[in-house]
Tab-separated table of N, CA and C in Angstrom:
chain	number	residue	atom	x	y	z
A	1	UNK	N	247.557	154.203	25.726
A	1	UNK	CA	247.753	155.536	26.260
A	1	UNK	C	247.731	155.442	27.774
A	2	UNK	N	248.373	156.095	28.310
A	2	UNK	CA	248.684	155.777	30.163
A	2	UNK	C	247.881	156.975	30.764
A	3	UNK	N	247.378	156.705	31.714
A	3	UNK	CA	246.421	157.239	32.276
A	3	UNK	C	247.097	158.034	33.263
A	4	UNK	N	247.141	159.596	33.137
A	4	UNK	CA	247.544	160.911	34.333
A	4	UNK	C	247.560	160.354	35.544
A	5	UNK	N	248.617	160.616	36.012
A	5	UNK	CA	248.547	160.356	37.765
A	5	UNK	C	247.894	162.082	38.291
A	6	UNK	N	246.895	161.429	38.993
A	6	UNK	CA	245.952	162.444	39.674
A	6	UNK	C	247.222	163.324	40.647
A	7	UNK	N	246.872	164.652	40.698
A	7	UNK	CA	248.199	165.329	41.967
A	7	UNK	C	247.132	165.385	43.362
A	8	UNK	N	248.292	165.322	43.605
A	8	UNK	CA	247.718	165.717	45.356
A	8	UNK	C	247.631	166.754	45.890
A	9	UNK	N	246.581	167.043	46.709
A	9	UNK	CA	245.658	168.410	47.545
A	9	UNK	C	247.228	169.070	47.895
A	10	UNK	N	247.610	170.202	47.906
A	10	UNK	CA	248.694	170.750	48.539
A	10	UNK	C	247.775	171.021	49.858
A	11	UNK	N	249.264	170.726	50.827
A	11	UNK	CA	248.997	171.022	52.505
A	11	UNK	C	248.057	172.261	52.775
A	12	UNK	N	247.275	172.768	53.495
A	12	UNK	CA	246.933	174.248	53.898
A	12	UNK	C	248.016	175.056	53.670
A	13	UNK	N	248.582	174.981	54.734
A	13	UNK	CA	249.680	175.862	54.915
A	13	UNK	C	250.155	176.441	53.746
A	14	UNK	N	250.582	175.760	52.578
A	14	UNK	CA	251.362	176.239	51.336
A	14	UNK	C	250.028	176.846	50.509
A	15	UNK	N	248.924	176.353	50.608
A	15	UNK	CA	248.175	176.987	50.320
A	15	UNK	C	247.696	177.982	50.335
A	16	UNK	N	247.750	178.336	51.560
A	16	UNK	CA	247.646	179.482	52.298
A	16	UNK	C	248.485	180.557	51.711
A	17	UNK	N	250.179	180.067	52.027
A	17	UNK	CA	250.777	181.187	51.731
A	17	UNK	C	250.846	181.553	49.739
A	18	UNK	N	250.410	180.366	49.412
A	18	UNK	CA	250.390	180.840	47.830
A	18	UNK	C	249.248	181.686	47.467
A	19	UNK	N	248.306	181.601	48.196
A	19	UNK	CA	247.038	182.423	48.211
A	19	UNK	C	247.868	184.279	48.355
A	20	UNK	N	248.535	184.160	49.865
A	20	UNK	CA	249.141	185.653	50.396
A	20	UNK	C	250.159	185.812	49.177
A	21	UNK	N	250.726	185.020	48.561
A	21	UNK	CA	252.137	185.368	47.541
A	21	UNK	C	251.154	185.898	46.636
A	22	UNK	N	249.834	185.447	45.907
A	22	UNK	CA	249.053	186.221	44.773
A	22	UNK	C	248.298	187.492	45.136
A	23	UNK	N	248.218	187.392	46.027
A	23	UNK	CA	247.648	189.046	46.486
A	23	UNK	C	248.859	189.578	46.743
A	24	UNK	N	249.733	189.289	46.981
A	24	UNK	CA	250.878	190.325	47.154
A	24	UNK	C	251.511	190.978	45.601
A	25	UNK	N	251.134	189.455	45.098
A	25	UNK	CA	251.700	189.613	43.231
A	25	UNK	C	251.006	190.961	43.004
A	26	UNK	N	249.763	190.798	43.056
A	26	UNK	CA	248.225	191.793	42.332
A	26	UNK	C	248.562	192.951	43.372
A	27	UNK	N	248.879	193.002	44.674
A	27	UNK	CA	249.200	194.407	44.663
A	27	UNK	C	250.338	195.149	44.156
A	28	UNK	N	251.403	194.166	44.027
A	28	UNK	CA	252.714	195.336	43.130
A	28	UNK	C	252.250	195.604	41.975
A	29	UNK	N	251.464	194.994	41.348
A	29	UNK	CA	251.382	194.777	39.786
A	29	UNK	C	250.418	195.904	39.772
A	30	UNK	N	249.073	196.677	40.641
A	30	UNK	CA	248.266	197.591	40.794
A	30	UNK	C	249.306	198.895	41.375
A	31	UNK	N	250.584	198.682	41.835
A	31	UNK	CA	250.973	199.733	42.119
A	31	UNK	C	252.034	200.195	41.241
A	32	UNK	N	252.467	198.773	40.351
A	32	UNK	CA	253.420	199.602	38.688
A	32	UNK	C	252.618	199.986	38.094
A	33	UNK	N	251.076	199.787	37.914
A	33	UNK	CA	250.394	200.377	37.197
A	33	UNK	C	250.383	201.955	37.361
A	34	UNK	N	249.603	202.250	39.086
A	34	UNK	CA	248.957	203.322	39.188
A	34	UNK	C	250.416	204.684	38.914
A	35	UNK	N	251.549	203.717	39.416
A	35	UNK	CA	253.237	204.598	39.097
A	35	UNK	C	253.379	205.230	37.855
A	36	UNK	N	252.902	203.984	36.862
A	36	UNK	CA	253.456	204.163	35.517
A	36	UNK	C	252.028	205.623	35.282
A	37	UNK	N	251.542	205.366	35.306
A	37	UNK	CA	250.099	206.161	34.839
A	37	UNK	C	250.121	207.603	35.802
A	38	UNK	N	250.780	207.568	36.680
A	38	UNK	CA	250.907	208.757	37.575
A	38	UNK	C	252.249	209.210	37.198
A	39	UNK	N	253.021	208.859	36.175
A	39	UNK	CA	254.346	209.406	36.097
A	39	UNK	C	254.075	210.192	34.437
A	40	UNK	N	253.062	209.702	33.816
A	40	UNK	CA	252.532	210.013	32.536
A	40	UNK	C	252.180	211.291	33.026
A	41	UNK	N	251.040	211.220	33.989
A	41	UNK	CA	250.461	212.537	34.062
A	41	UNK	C	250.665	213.439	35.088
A	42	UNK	N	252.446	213.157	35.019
A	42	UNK	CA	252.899	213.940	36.214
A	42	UNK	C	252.146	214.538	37.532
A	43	UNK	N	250.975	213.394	38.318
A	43	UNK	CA	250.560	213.893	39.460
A	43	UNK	C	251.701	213.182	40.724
A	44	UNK	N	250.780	213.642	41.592
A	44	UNK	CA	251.557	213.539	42.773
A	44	UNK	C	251.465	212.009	43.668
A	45	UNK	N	250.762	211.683	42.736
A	45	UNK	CA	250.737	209.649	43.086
A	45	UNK	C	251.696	209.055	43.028
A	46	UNK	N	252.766	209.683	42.557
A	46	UNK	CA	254.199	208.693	41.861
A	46	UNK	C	254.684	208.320	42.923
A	47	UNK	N	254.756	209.505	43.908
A	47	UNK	CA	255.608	208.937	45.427
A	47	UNK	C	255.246	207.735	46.301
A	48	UNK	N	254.139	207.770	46.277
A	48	UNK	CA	253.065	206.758	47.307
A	48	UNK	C	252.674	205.425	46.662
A	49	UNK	N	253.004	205.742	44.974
A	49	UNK	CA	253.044	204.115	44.433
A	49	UNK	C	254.219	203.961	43.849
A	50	UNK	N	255.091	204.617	43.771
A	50	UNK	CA	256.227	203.691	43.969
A	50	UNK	C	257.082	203.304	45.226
A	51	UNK	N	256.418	203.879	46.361
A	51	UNK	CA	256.709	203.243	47.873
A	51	UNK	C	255.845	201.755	48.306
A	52	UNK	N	254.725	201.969	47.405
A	52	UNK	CA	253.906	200.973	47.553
A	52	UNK	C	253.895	199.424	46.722
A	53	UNK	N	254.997	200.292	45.587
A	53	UNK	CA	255.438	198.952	44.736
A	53	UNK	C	256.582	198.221	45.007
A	54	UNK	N	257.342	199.330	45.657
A	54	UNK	CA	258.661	198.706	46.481
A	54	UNK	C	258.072	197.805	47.875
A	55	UNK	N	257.179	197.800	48.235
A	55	UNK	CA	256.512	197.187	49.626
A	55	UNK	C	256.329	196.112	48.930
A	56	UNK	N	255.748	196.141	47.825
A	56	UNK	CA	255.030	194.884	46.973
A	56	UNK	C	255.931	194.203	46.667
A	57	UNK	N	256.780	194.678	46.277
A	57	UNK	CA	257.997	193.702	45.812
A	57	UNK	C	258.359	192.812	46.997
A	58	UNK	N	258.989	193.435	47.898
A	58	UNK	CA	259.614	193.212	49.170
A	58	UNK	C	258.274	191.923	49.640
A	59	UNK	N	257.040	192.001	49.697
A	59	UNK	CA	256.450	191.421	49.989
A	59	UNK	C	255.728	190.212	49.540
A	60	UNK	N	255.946	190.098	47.888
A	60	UNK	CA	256.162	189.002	46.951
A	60	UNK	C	257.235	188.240	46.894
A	61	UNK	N	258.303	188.835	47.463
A	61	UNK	CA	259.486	187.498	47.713
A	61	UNK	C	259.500	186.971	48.811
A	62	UNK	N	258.993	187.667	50.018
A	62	UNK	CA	258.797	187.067	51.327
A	62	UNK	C	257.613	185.890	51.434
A	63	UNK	N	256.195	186.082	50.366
A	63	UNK	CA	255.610	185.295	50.370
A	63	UNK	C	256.059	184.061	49.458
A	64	UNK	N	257.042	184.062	48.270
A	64	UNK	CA	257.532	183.085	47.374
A	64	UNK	C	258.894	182.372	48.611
A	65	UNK	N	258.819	182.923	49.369
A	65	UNK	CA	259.960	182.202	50.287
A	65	UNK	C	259.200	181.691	51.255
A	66	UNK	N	258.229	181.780	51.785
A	66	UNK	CA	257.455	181.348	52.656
A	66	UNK	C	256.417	179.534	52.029
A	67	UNK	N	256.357	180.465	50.722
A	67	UNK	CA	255.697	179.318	49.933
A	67	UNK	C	256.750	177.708	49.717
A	68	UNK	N	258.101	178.157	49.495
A	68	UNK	CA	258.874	177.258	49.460
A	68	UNK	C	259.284	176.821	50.821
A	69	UNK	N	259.637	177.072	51.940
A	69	UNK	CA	259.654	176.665	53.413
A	69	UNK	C	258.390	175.879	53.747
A	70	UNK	N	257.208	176.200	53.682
A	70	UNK	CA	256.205	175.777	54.004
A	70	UNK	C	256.270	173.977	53.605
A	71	UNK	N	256.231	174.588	51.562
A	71	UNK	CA	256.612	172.834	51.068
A	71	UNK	C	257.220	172.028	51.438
A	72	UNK	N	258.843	172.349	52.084
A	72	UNK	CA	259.407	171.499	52.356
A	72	UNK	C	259.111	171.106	53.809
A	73	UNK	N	258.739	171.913	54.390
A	73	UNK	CA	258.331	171.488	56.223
A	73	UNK	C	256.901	170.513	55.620
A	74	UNK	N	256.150	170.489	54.962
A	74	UNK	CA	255.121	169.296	54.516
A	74	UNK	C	255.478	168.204	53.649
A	75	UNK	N	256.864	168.477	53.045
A	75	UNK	CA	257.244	167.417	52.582
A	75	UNK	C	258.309	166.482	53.361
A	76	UNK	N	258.797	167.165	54.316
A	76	UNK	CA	259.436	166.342	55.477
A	76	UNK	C	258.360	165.646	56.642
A	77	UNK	N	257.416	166.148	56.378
A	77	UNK	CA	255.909	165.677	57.734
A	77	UNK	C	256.003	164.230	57.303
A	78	UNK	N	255.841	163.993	55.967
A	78	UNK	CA	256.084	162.691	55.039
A	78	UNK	C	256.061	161.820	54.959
A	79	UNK	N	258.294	162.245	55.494
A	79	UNK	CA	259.018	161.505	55.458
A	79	UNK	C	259.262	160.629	56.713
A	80	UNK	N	259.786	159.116	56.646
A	80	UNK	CA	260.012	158.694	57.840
A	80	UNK	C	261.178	158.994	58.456
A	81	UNK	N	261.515	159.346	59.321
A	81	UNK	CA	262.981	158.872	59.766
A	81	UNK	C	263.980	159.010	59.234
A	82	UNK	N	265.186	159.669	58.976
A	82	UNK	CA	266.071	158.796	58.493
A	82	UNK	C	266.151	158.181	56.580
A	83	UNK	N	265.148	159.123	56.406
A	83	UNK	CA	265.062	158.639	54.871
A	83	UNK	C	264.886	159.885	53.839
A	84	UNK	N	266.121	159.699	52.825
A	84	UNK	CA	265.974	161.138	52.172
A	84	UNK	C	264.680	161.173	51.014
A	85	UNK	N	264.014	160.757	51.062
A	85	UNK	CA	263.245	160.144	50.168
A	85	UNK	C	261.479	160.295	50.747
A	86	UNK	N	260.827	160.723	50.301
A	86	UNK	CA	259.266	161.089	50.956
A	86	UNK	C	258.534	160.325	51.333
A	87	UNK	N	258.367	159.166	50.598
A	87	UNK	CA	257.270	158.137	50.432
A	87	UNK	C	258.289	157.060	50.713
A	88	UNK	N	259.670	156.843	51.116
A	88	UNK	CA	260.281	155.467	51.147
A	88	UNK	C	260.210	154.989	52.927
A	89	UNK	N	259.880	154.003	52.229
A	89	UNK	CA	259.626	153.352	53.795
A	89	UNK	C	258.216	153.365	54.019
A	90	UNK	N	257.563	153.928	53.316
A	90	UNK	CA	255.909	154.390	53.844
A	90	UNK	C	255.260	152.405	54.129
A	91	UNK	N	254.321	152.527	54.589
A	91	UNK	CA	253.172	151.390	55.334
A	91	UNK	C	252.846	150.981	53.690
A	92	UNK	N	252.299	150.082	53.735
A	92	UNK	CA	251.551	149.551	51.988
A	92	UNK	C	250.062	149.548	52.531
A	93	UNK	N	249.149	149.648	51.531
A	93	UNK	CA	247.808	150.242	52.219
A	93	UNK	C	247.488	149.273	52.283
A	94	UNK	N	246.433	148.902	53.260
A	94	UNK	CA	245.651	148.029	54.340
A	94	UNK	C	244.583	147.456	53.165
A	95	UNK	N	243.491	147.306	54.146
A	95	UNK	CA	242.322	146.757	53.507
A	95	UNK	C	242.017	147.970	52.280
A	96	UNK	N	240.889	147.681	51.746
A	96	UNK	CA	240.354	148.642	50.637
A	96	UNK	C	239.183	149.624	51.593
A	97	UNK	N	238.640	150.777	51.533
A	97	UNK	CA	238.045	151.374	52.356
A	97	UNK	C	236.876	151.116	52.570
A	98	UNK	N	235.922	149.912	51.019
A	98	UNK	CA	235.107	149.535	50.983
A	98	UNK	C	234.961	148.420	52.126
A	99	UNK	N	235.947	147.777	52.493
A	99	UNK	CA	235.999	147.034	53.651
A	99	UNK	C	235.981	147.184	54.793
A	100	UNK	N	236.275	148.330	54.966
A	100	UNK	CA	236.275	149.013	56.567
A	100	UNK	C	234.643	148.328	57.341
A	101	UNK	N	234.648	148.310	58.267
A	101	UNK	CA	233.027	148.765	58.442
A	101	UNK	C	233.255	150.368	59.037
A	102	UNK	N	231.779	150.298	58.592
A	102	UNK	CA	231.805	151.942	58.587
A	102	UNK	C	230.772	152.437	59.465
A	103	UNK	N	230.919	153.278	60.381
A	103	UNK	CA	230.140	153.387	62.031
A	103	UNK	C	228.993	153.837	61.781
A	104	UNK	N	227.821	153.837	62.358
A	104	UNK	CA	226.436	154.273	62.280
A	104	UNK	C	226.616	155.891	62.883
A	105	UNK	N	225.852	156.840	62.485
A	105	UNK	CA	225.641	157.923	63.406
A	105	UNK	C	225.719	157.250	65.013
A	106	UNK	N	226.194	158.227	65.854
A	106	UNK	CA	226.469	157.988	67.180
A	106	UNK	C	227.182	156.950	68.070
A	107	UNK	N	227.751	155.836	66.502
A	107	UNK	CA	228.544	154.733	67.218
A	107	UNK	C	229.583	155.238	66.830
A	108	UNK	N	231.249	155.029	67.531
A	108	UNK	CA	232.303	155.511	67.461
A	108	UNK	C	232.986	154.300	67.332
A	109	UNK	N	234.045	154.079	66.428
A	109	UNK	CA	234.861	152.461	66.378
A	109	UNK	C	235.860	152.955	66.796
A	110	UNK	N	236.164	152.063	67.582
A	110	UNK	CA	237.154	151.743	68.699
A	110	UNK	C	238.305	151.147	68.029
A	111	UNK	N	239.668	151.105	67.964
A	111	UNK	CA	240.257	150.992	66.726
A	111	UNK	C	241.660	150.686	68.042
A	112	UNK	N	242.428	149.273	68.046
A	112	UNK	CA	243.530	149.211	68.605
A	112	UNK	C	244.628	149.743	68.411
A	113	UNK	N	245.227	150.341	69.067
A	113	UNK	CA	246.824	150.998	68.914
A	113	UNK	C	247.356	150.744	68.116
A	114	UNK	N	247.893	151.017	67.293
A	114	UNK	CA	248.790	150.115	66.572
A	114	UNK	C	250.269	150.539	66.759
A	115	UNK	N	250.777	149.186	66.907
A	115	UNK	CA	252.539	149.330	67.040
A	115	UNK	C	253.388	150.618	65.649
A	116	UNK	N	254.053	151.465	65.873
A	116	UNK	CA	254.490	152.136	64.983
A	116	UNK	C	255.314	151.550	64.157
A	117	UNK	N	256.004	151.471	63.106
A	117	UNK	CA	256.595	151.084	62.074
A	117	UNK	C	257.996	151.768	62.722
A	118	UNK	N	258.008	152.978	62.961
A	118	UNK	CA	259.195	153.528	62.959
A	118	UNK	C	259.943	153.572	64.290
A	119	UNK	N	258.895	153.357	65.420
A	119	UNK	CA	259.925	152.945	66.935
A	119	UNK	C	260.363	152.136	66.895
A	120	UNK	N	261.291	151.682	67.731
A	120	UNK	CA	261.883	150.601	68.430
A	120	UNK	C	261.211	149.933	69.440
A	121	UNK	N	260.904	148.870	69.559
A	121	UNK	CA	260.642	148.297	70.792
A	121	UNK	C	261.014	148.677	72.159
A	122	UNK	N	260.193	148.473	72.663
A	122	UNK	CA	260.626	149.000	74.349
A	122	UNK	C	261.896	147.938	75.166
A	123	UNK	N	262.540	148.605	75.383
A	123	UNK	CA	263.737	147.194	76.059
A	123	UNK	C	263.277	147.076	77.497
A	124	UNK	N	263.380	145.845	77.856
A	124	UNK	CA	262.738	145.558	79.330
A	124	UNK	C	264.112	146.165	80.248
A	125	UNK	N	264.079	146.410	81.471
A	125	UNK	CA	265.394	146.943	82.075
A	125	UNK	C	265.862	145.586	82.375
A	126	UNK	N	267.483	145.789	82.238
A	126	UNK	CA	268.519	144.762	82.589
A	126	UNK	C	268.430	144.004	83.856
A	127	UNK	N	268.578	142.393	83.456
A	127	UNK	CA	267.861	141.384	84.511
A	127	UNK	C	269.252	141.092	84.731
A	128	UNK	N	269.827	140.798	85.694
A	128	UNK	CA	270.610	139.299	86.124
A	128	UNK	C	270.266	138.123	85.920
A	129	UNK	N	270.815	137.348	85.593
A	129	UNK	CA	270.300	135.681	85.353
A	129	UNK	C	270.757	135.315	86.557
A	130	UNK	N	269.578	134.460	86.471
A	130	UNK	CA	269.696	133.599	88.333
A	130	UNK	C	271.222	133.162	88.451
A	131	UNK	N	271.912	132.867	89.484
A	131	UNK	CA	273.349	132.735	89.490
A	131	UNK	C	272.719	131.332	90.692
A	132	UNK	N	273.665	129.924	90.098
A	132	UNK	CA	273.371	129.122	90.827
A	132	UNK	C	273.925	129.119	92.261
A	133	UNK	N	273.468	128.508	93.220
A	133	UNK	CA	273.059	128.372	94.376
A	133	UNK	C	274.977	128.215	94.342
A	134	UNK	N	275.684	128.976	95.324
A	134	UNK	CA	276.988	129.266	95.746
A	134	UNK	C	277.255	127.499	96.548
A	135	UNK	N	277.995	126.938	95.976
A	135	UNK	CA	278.560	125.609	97.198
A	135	UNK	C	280.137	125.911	97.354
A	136	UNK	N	280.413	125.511	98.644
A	136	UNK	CA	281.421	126.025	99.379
A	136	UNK	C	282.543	124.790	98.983
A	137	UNK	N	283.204	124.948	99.010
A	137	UNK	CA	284.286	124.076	98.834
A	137	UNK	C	284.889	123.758	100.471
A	138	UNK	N	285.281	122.825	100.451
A	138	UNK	CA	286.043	122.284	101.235
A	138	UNK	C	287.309	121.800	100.701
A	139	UNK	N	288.049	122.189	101.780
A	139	UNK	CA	289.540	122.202	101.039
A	139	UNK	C	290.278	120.808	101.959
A	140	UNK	N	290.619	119.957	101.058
A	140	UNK	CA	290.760	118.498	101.375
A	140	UNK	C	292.416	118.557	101.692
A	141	UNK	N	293.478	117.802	102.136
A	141	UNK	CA	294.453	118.041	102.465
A	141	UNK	C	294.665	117.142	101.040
A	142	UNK	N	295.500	117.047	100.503
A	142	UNK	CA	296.289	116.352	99.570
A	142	UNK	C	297.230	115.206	99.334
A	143	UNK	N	297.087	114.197	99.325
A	143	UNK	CA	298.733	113.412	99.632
A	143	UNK	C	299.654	113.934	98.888
């Protein structure tokens, strides 16, 4: 039997807005209610929740569109370069984390730059090559 691949934390951001898309859900859905139930008993609520369910609406697709923009701006963060693909090209992981050393309270590890995967090298600016030392000719008469 194959063992579930665990999913991954969604970004904030999409989080976020899936959080605003469900409160937006729960308020249209509280304002077809209070419509439907105010149209039963013919009061004067009908106007103000069905302005309020039309808001809801309007405001549940703006958050289901926000939710999908969001994903893909975190699923392009990703990507490298140049690659239609999320994870292609990615680094292969390093040591294991158990290997790290791992800093004491108040010591900070100092950790070298590391060259990027995805720049280019820096080009040195254009040299001339030494040009040998100019000798003059002398122009010999000919027989």
């Amino acid at each position: 039997m194959s063992v579930p691949r665990r999913r991954r934390r969604l970004p904030d951001e999409v989080r976020a807005a899936a959080v605003r898309a469900v409160l937006s859900l729960a308020f249209t859905l509280v304002g077809a209610v209070v419509a439907t139930l105010s149209s039963y008993a013919g009061s004067w609520m009908l106007t103000p929740a069905l302005m309020a369910m039309g808001l809801g609406v309007f405001g549940t697709m703006w958050c289901l569109l926000e939710i999908l923009i969001s994903r893909q701006v975190a699923a392009q963060r990703m990507r490298p370069p140049g690659s239609a693909y999320p994870m292609a090209g990615s680094r292969t992981p390093s040591e294991p984390l158990a290997a790290r050393p791992f800093p004491r309270p108040g010591q900070s590890v100092h950790r070298q730059p590391q060259q990027s995967v995805y720049r280019q090298p820096q080009q040195q600016p254009h040299q001339q090559p030494p040009q040998p030392p100019h000798q003059s000719r002398v122009s010999t008469p000919r027989p």
